[in-house]
PDB file of C-alpha atoms in Angstrom:
ATOM      1  CA  MET A   1     -13.278 154.939-112.753  1.00 50.00           C
ATOM      2  CA  ALA A   2     -11.465 154.253-109.583  1.00 53.00           C
ATOM      3  CA  LEU A   3      -7.831 154.612-109.096  1.00 47.00           C
ATOM      4  CA  ASP A   4      -5.951 151.537-108.187  1.00 50.00           C
ATOM      5  CA  ILE A   5      -2.988 152.831-105.839  1.00 48.00           C
ATOM      6  CA  THR A   6      -1.190 149.378-106.643  1.00 49.00           C
ATOM      7  CA  ASN A   7      -0.982 150.445-110.516  1.00 52.00           C
ATOM      8  CA  LYS A   8       2.497 151.678-111.626  1.00 54.00           C
ATOM      9  CA  SER A   9       3.207 154.946-113.436  1.00 53.00           C
ATOM     10  CA  PHE A  10       1.318 155.712-116.760  1.00 52.00           C
ATOM     11  CA  LEU A  11       4.718 156.470-118.114  1.00 59.00           C
ATOM     12  CA  PRO A  12       6.994 153.411-118.935  1.00 60.00           C
ATOM     13  CA  SER A  13      10.393 154.489-118.650  1.00 63.00           C
ATOM     14  CA  ASP A  14      11.807 152.143-121.309  1.00 80.00           C
ATOM     15  CA  GLU A  15       9.729 153.907-124.010  1.00 87.00           C
ATOM     16  CA  THR A  16      11.899 155.892-126.412  1.00 94.00           C
ATOM     17  CA  LYS A  17      11.712 157.859-129.789  1.00 96.00           C
ATOM     18  CA  TRP A  18      13.927 159.497-131.850  1.00 98.00           C
ATOM     19  CA  VAL A  19      13.338 163.612-132.521  1.00 98.00           C
ATOM     20  CA  ASP A  20      15.066 165.433-135.261  1.00 98.00           C
ATOM     21  CA  VAL A  21      16.453 168.672-134.139  1.00 97.00           C
ATOM     22  CA  PRO A  22      15.327 171.654-136.279  1.00 95.00           C
ATOM     23  CA  ASN A  23      18.000 173.753-137.971  1.00 93.00           C
ATOM     24  CA  TYR A  24      20.702 171.193-137.296  1.00 94.00           C
ATOM     25  CA  ASP A  25      20.736 168.819-140.413  1.00 93.00           C
ATOM     26  CA  GLY A  26      21.144 165.173-139.312  1.00 95.00           C
ATOM     27  CA  VAL A  27      21.229 165.737-135.756  1.00 97.00           C
ATOM     28  CA  ARG A  28      18.727 163.721-133.725  1.00 97.00           C
ATOM     29  CA  PHE A  29      18.183 162.738-130.270  1.00 98.00           C
ATOM     30  CA  LYS A  30      16.685 159.396-128.759  1.00 98.00           C
ATOM     31  CA  ILE A  31      14.750 160.554-125.826  1.00 96.00           C
ATOM     32  CA  ARG A  32      12.691 158.994-122.991  1.00 92.00           C
ATOM     33  CA  PRO A  33       9.641 160.771-121.787  1.00 91.00           C
ATOM     34  CA  ALA A  34       9.692 163.321-119.146  1.00 87.00           C
ATOM     35  CA  TYR A  35       7.993 162.954-115.865  1.00 80.00           C
ATOM     36  CA  THR A  36       9.220 159.300-115.232  1.00 79.00           C
ATOM     37  CA  MET A  37       9.822 158.392-111.679  1.00 74.00           C
ATOM     38  CA  ASP A  38      13.710 159.097-112.246  1.00 79.00           C
ATOM     39  CA  TYR A  39      13.187 162.399-113.888  1.00 76.00           C
ATOM     40  CA  ASN A  40      10.674 163.469-110.936  1.00 71.00           C
ATOM     41  CA  LEU A  41      13.133 162.578-108.215  1.00 74.00           C
ATOM     42  CA  ALA A  42      15.866 164.490-109.821  1.00 73.00           C
ATOM     43  CA  GLN A  43      13.728 167.409-110.494  1.00 75.00           C
ATOM     44  CA  ALA A  44      12.347 167.388-106.715  1.00 72.00           C
ATOM     45  CA  ASN A  45      16.102 167.371-105.811  1.00 70.00           C
ATOM     46  CA  TYR A  46      16.949 170.250-108.113  1.00 66.00           C
ATOM     47  CA  GLU A  47      13.999 172.224-106.618  1.00 71.00           C
ATOM     48  CA  GLY A  48      15.037 171.456-103.207  1.00 69.00           C
ATOM     49  CA  TRP A  49      18.754 172.780-103.918  1.00 64.00           C
ATOM     50  CA  LEU A  50      17.240 175.804-105.710  1.00 65.00           C
ATOM     51  CA  GLN A  51      15.080 176.552-102.784  1.00 69.00           C
ATOM     52  CA  ARG A  52      18.195 176.481-100.377  1.00 69.00           C
ATOM     53  CA  GLN A  53      20.322 178.498-102.443  1.00 65.00           C
ATOM     54  CA  ILE A  54      17.520 181.187-102.795  1.00 63.00           C
ATOM     55  CA  ALA A  55      16.837 181.302 -98.992  1.00 65.00           C
ATOM     56  CA  GLN A  56      20.657 181.868 -98.567  1.00 64.00           C
ATOM     57  CA  THR A  57      21.022 184.743-101.194  1.00 60.00           C
ATOM     58  CA  THR A  58      17.874 186.867-100.877  1.00 56.00           C
ATOM     59  CA  ASP A  59      17.106 189.407 -98.715  1.00 58.00           C
ATOM     60  CA  GLY A  60      13.547 188.636 -97.752  1.00 55.00           C
ATOM     61  CA  THR A  61      11.756 191.030-100.495  1.00 55.00           C
ATOM     62  CA  ASP A  62       9.057 189.492-102.474  1.00 52.00           C
ATOM     63  CA  CYS A  63      10.705 190.377-105.839  1.00 51.00           C
ATOM     64  CA  ASP A  64      14.381 190.092-106.380  1.00 56.00           C
ATOM     65  CA  VAL A  65      15.513 190.378-109.874  1.00 56.00           C
ATOM     66  CA  ARG A  66      19.269 190.328-109.058  1.00 59.00           C
ATOM     67  CA  VAL A  67      21.275 187.782-110.537  1.00 57.00           C
ATOM     68  CA  HIS A  68      22.613 185.530-107.909  1.00 56.00           C
ATOM     69  CA  PRO A  69      25.395 182.839-107.939  1.00 56.00           C
ATOM     70  CA  HIS A  70      23.233 179.983-108.023  1.00 53.00           C
ATOM     71  CA  ASP A  71      21.513 181.373-111.094  1.00 57.00           C
ATOM     72  CA  LYS A  72      24.383 180.734-113.050  1.00 59.00           C
ATOM     73  CA  ARG A  73      24.301 176.696-112.094  1.00 66.00           C
ATOM     74  CA  LYS A  74      20.391 176.333-113.261  1.00 74.00           C
ATOM     75  CA  LEU A  75      21.040 175.515-116.847  1.00 76.00           C
ATOM     76  CA  PRO A  76      23.831 173.105-116.219  1.00 83.00           C
ATOM     77  CA  LEU A  77      21.861 171.346-113.473  1.00 85.00           C
ATOM     78  CA  GLN A  78      18.847 171.306-115.852  1.00 87.00           C
ATOM     79  CA  ALA A  79      20.856 169.996-118.660  1.00 91.00           C
ATOM     80  CA  GLU A  80      22.242 167.312-116.260  1.00 91.00           C
ATOM     81  CA  ILE A  81      18.869 166.153-115.560  1.00 89.00           C
ATOM     82  CA  LEU A  82      17.992 165.712-119.246  1.00 93.00           C
ATOM     83  CA  ALA A  83      21.057 164.103-120.082  1.00 93.00           C
ATOM     84  CA  LEU A  84      20.920 161.560-117.235  1.00 90.00           C
ATOM     85  CA  HIS A  85      17.010 160.715-117.415  1.00 90.00           C
ATOM     86  CA  VAL A  86      15.663 161.639-120.727  1.00 93.00           C
ATOM     87  CA  VAL A  87      18.457 161.667-123.596  1.00 96.00           C
ATOM     88  CA  GLN A  88      19.487 158.108-124.475  1.00 95.00           C
ATOM     89  CA  ASP A  89      21.385 158.612-127.603  1.00 98.00           C
ATOM     90  CA  TRP A  90      22.193 161.051-130.405  1.00 98.00           C
ATOM     91  CA  GLU A  91      23.259 160.960-133.932  1.00 97.00           C
ATOM     92  CA  GLY A  92      24.841 163.748-136.000  1.00 97.00           C
ATOM     93  CA  VAL A  93      26.823 165.540-133.197  1.00 97.00           C
ATOM     94  CA  VAL A  94      30.178 166.558-134.411  1.00 96.00           C
ATOM     95  CA  ALA A  95      32.946 168.905-133.260  1.00 92.00           C
ATOM     96  CA  GLN A  96      35.798 169.872-135.452  1.00 93.00           C
ATOM     97  CA  GLY A  97      34.723 167.194-137.992  1.00 93.00           C
ATOM     98  CA  GLU A  98      34.834 164.470-135.357  1.00 96.00           C
ATOM     99  CA  THR A  99      31.755 162.425-134.446  1.00 96.00           C
ATOM    100  CA  ILE A 100      31.079 162.829-130.671  1.00 97.00           C
ATOM    101  CA  GLU A 101      30.142 159.955-128.748  1.00 97.00           C
ATOM    102  CA  PHE A 102      27.046 160.155-126.592  1.00 98.00           C
ATOM    103  CA  THR A 103      27.735 160.237-122.773  1.00 97.00           C
ATOM    104  CA  PRO A 104      25.675 161.944-120.262  1.00 96.00           C
ATOM    105  CA  ASP A 105      28.687 164.072-119.523  1.00 96.00           C
ATOM    106  CA  ASN A 106      28.872 165.094-123.302  1.00 97.00           C
ATOM    107  CA  CYS A 107      25.148 165.619-123.352  1.00 97.00           C
ATOM    108  CA  THR A 108      25.241 167.797-120.588  1.00 95.00           C
ATOM    109  CA  GLU A 109      27.986 170.100-121.954  1.00 95.00           C
ATOM    110  CA  LEU A 110      25.908 170.180-125.320  1.00 96.00           C
ATOM    111  CA  LEU A 111      22.807 171.126-123.834  1.00 95.00           C
ATOM    112  CA  THR A 112      24.480 173.690-121.409  1.00 93.00           C
ATOM    113  CA  ASN A 113      26.249 175.339-124.288  1.00 92.00           C
ATOM    114  CA  ASN A 114      23.112 175.122-126.667  1.00 93.00           C
ATOM    115  CA  PRO A 115      20.010 176.493-124.745  1.00 90.00           C
ATOM    116  CA  ASP A 116      17.933 176.267-127.870  1.00 93.00           C
ATOM    117  CA  ILE A 117      18.621 172.611-128.227  1.00 96.00           C
ATOM    118  CA  TYR A 118      18.079 172.436-124.440  1.00 94.00           C
ATOM    119  CA  GLY A 119      14.795 173.871-124.670  1.00 93.00           C
ATOM    120  CA  TYR A 120      13.781 171.917-127.975  1.00 97.00           C
ATOM    121  CA  ILE A 121      14.622 168.312-126.111  1.00 97.00           C
ATOM    122  CA  LYS A 122      12.928 169.316-122.918  1.00 94.00           C
ATOM    123  CA  ALA A 123       9.632 170.366-124.608  1.00 96.00           C
ATOM    124  CA  GLN A 124       9.790 167.284-126.911  1.00 97.00           C
ATOM    125  CA  ALA A 125      10.269 165.114-123.783  1.00 94.00           C
ATOM    126  CA  GLU A 126       7.182 166.719-122.042  1.00 92.00           C
ATOM    127  CA  GLU A 127       5.102 166.143-125.144  1.00 94.00           C
ATOM    128  CA  PHE A 128       5.934 162.486-125.397  1.00 93.00           C
ATOM    129  CA  ALA A 129       5.221 162.215-121.867  1.00 89.00           C
ATOM    130  CA  ILE A 130       1.840 163.572-122.255  1.00 90.00           C
ATOM    131  CA  ALA A 131       0.950 161.425-125.318  1.00 90.00           C
ATOM    132  CA  LEU A 132       2.000 158.280-123.646  1.00 87.00           C
ATOM    133  CA  ALA A 133      -0.084 159.428-120.627  1.00 83.00           C
ATOM    134  CA  ASP A 134      -3.034 160.161-122.739  1.00 84.00           C
ATOM    135  CA  LYS A 135      -2.703 156.739-124.597  1.00 81.00           C
ATOM    136  CA  ALA A 136      -2.450 154.979-121.397  1.00 74.00           C
ATOM    137  CA  TYR A 137      -5.695 156.933-119.957  1.00 74.00           C
ATOM    138  CA  LYS A 138      -7.570 155.954-123.052  1.00 76.00           C
ATOM    139  CA  THR A 139      -6.420 152.236-123.021  1.00 71.00           C
ATOM    140  CA  ARG A 140      -7.393 152.069-119.437  1.00 66.00           C
ATOM    141  CA  LYS A 141     -10.680 153.826-120.120  1.00 64.00           C
ATOM    142  CA  LYS A 142     -11.752 151.182-122.340  1.00 67.00           C
ATOM    143  CA  GLN A 143     -10.925 148.106-120.098  1.00 61.00           C
TER     144      GLN A 143
END
């Protein structure tokens, strides 16, 4: 099968699904797949920033296991990428008995403060992307 370079990405950015978060009864997130164009651009920007930070703070050795100031910014930045480009809504998120409205800022804060939920949502978005790409590939192969 030839690859037509005029074809758009396999991953439609408007596809969403709800995922329940294990161990948090009634909490669920509406997500888009990872690896959409916006997500990929945000990841590329993050990687560029990270490489600049590493270049400024390392001493040139191959293995540097010290904690650098930029390390403390990794999770909040990754959480912001998910909040802006993957998570679209949520249900069941409360604080002090009050329902918390979904906003990208609230989502970034929640994901930053709950690395287990961050990891779960990221993995679900990646699995969603893989499933959509596989479905698109199989559909195109039949044509």
